Amino acid sequence: MVLVPGPHLLNGVLDLAAKRMSIGLGRVTYGSLIVLAICAGLLLGLLPAGPLPVTATSLSVPLWLNVVAAAVAPASYPVYFSLDARLIVWPVLVGALAHALRWVSMSQLGAGVAVGAFVACVAAGLLLTPVARRYGASFAGVGFAAVVALVPGVFIFRGVAGLFDLSVHATPELVTAVAGDLSTGLVTLTAMGVGLAASQALAARLLRG
């Protein structure tokens, strides 16, 4: 998860939103290639243990456990990217709050994975934009650190694994599962990027006003 080039993808979305098309497309393409390389490497590494299951059941996680677990990734991600130590507490706190909002959106309000991620990213962007400005830090690094655990890697990995399975035995159930996993992963990633970019732009406008 830490290898996911979130800042590159987020900066690319921000560039595209600001109509800096060349650099934005370059960053998004670069980040996407790294994600594909991660998928390929993970799938090759899992070959000795057997194929990755395309469909899997998920368990309901209590709110308190979700919040505690959500603080682990934000605590490590700033260190990995050599961010100022003073900033670590902010992604941890905001990341925990963002995951709590996502949990409420999905468990209590019936929202889907993408909508839950969007709500969490909007909250993270609104809260962390002033922090990034105050400390002169990159919003992409601080913001993505808070929501890195929301990256729908399991859907993308299962979808890519399913594409390999389709070349061997294509069944209607497998096609449906692969399409569902890939669409969920891509839509959720898009929702995260849009949520962070839109909330960052809104927060920046409010700070200027």
Coordinates of C-alpha atoms in Angstrom, one line a residue:
M1 CA 0.0 0.0 0.0
V2 CA 2.8 2.4 0.8
L3 CA 4.2 1.9 -2.7
V4 CA 1.1 3.3 -4.3
P5 CA 2.1 6.6 -5.9
G6 CA -0.7 8.6 -4.4
P7 CA 1.0 12.0 -4.5
H8 CA 1.8 11.6 -8.2
L9 CA -1.8 10.7 -9.0
L10 CA -3.2 13.4 -6.8
N11 CA -0.9 16.1 -8.1
G12 CA -1.8 14.9 -11.6
V13 CA -5.5 15.4 -10.8
L14 CA -4.8 18.8 -9.4
D15 CA -2.9 19.8 -12.5
L16 CA -5.7 18.6 -14.8
A17 CA -8.2 20.6 -12.7
A18 CA -6.0 23.6 -13.1
K19 CA -5.8 23.0 -16.9
R20 CA -2.1 22.1 -16.8
M21 CA -2.8 19.3 -19.2
S22 CA 0.7 18.1 -20.2
I23 CA 2.1 17.8 -16.7
G24 CA -1.1 16.5 -15.3
L25 CA -1.4 13.7 -17.9
G26 CA 2.2 12.9 -17.4
R27 CA 1.8 12.5 -13.7
V28 CA -1.4 10.4 -14.0
T29 CA 0.2 8.2 -16.6
Y30 CA 3.4 7.7 -14.5
G31 CA 1.4 6.9 -11.4
S32 CA -0.9 4.5 -13.3
L33 CA 2.1 2.6 -14.7
I34 CA 3.5 2.2 -11.2
V35 CA 0.1 0.8 -10.0
L36 CA 0.1 -1.7 -12.9
A37 CA 3.7 -2.7 -12.0
I38 CA 2.6 -3.2 -8.3
C39 CA -0.3 -5.4 -9.5
A40 CA 1.9 -7.5 -11.8
G41 CA 4.5 -7.9 -9.1
L42 CA 2.0 -8.9 -6.5
L43 CA 0.3 -11.4 -8.7
L44 CA 3.6 -13.0 -9.7
G45 CA 4.6 -13.2 -6.1
L46 CA 1.3 -14.9 -5.2
L47 CA 1.6 -17.6 -7.9
P48 CA 3.3 -20.2 -5.7
A49 CA 0.4 -20.0 -3.2
G50 CA -2.3 -20.2 -5.9
P51 CA -4.4 -17.7 -7.8
L52 CA -5.9 -14.7 -6.0
P53 CA -9.6 -15.2 -5.4
V54 CA -11.6 -12.9 -7.6
T55 CA -14.6 -12.9 -5.2
A56 CA -14.3 -12.7 -1.4
T57 CA -16.6 -12.0 1.4
S58 CA -16.0 -9.1 3.7
L59 CA -16.6 -8.7 7.4
S60 CA -18.3 -5.9 9.2
V61 CA -15.7 -3.9 11.2
P62 CA -16.7 -2.0 14.4
L63 CA -16.3 1.8 14.3
W64 CA -13.7 1.9 17.1
L65 CA -11.5 -0.7 15.4
N66 CA -11.9 1.0 12.0
V67 CA -10.7 4.4 13.5
V68 CA -7.7 2.8 15.3
A69 CA -6.6 0.8 12.3
A70 CA -7.0 3.9 10.1
A71 CA -4.4 5.8 12.1
V72 CA -1.6 3.3 11.4
A73 CA -1.1 4.1 7.7
P74 CA -1.1 7.9 8.2
A75 CA 1.5 7.5 10.9
S76 CA 3.9 5.6 8.7
Y77 CA 3.3 7.3 5.3
P78 CA 4.8 10.8 6.3
V79 CA 7.9 9.0 7.5
Y80 CA 8.2 7.1 4.2
F81 CA 8.0 10.4 2.2
S82 CA 10.3 12.3 4.6
L83 CA 7.6 14.9 5.6
D84 CA 8.3 17.2 8.6
A85 CA 7.8 15.3 11.8
R86 CA 5.5 18.1 13.1
L87 CA 3.0 17.1 10.4
I88 CA 2.6 13.4 11.4
V89 CA -0.1 14.1 14.0
W90 CA -2.3 15.8 11.5
P91 CA -2.7 13.0 9.0
V92 CA -3.2 10.6 11.9
L93 CA -6.0 12.5 13.4
V94 CA -7.7 13.5 10.2
G95 CA -7.2 10.0 8.8
A96 CA -9.0 8.6 11.8
L97 CA -11.8 11.1 11.4
A98 CA -12.1 10.5 7.7
H99 CA -12.4 6.8 8.2
A100 CA -15.1 7.3 10.8
L101 CA -17.1 9.4 8.3
R102 CA -16.6 6.7 5.7
W103 CA -17.8 4.0 8.2
V104 CA -20.9 6.1 9.0
S105 CA -21.6 6.8 5.4
M106 CA -21.4 3.1 4.4
S107 CA -22.7 1.3 7.6
Q108 CA -25.4 3.7 8.7
L109 CA -26.4 5.6 5.5
G110 CA -26.0 2.7 3.0
A111 CA -23.5 4.5 0.8
G112 CA -21.3 2.5 -1.5
V113 CA -17.5 2.2 -1.4
A114 CA -16.9 5.1 -3.8
V115 CA -19.3 7.5 -2.1
G116 CA -17.8 6.6 1.3
A117 CA -14.3 7.3 0.1
F118 CA -15.4 10.6 -1.5
V119 CA -17.0 11.8 1.8
A120 CA -13.8 10.9 3.7
C121 CA -11.5 12.7 1.1
V122 CA -13.6 15.8 1.1
A123 CA -13.3 16.1 4.9
A124 CA -9.6 15.4 4.8
G125 CA -9.0 18.0 2.1
L126 CA -11.0 20.7 3.9
L127 CA -9.1 20.0 7.2
L128 CA -5.6 19.5 5.8
T129 CA -5.3 22.3 3.3
P130 CA -4.8 25.0 6.1
V131 CA -2.3 22.7 7.8
A132 CA -0.3 22.2 4.6
R133 CA -0.3 26.0 4.0
R134 CA 0.8 26.7 7.6
Y135 CA 3.8 24.4 7.5
G136 CA 4.6 25.0 3.8
A137 CA 4.2 21.3 3.0
S138 CA 2.9 19.6 -0.1
F139 CA -0.9 19.1 0.2
A140 CA -0.6 16.0 -2.0
G141 CA 1.8 14.3 0.5
V142 CA -0.1 15.3 3.6
G143 CA -3.6 14.8 2.2
F144 CA -2.8 11.4 0.6
A145 CA -1.2 10.2 3.9
A146 CA -4.5 10.7 5.7
V147 CA -6.5 8.7 3.2
V148 CA -3.9 6.2 1.8
A149 CA -5.7 3.3 3.6
L150 CA -8.8 4.1 1.5
V151 CA -7.0 3.0 -1.7
P152 CA -9.1 0.2 -3.1
G153 CA -6.2 -2.0 -3.8
V154 CA -8.0 -5.3 -3.1
F155 CA -10.5 -4.6 -5.9
I156 CA -7.8 -3.7 -8.4
F157 CA -5.7 -6.7 -7.5
R158 CA -8.7 -9.1 -7.7
G159 CA -9.8 -7.6 -10.9
V160 CA -6.4 -7.9 -12.6
A161 CA -6.1 -11.5 -11.3
G162 CA -9.5 -12.2 -12.7
L163 CA -8.4 -11.0 -16.2
F164 CA -5.8 -13.7 -16.2
D165 CA -8.4 -16.3 -15.1
L166 CA -10.6 -15.1 -18.0
S167 CA -8.0 -16.2 -20.5
V168 CA -8.2 -19.8 -19.1
H169 CA -11.9 -20.2 -18.3
A170 CA -14.3 -17.4 -19.1
T171 CA -17.7 -17.8 -17.3
P172 CA -20.5 -15.4 -16.9
E173 CA -20.0 -15.3 -13.1
L174 CA -16.2 -14.6 -13.5
V175 CA -16.9 -11.8 -16.1
T176 CA -19.3 -10.2 -13.7
A177 CA -17.0 -10.4 -10.8
V178 CA -14.0 -9.0 -12.7
A179 CA -16.1 -6.1 -14.1
G180 CA -17.4 -5.4 -10.7
D181 CA -14.0 -5.4 -9.0
L182 CA -12.3 -3.2 -11.7
S183 CA -15.2 -0.7 -11.9
T184 CA -15.4 -0.4 -8.1
G185 CA -11.6 0.2 -7.9
L186 CA -11.4 2.7 -10.7
V187 CA -14.5 4.6 -9.6
T188 CA -13.3 4.7 -6.0
L189 CA -9.9 6.0 -7.1
T190 CA -11.5 8.7 -9.2
A191 CA -13.8 9.7 -6.3
M192 CA -10.8 10.0 -4.0
G193 CA -8.9 12.2 -6.4
V194 CA -12.0 14.4 -7.1
G195 CA -12.8 14.6 -3.4
L196 CA -9.3 15.7 -2.4
A197 CA -8.9 18.1 -5.4
A198 CA -12.3 19.7 -5.0
S199 CA -12.0 20.2 -1.3
Q200 CA -8.5 21.5 -1.5
A201 CA -9.6 24.1 -4.1
L202 CA -12.6 25.1 -1.9
A203 CA -10.5 25.3 1.2
A204 CA -7.9 27.4 -0.6
R205 CA -10.6 29.8 -1.9
L206 CA -12.1 30.1 1.6
L207 CA -8.6 30.9 3.1
R208 CA -8.0 33.6 0.4
G209 CA -11.5 35.1 1.0

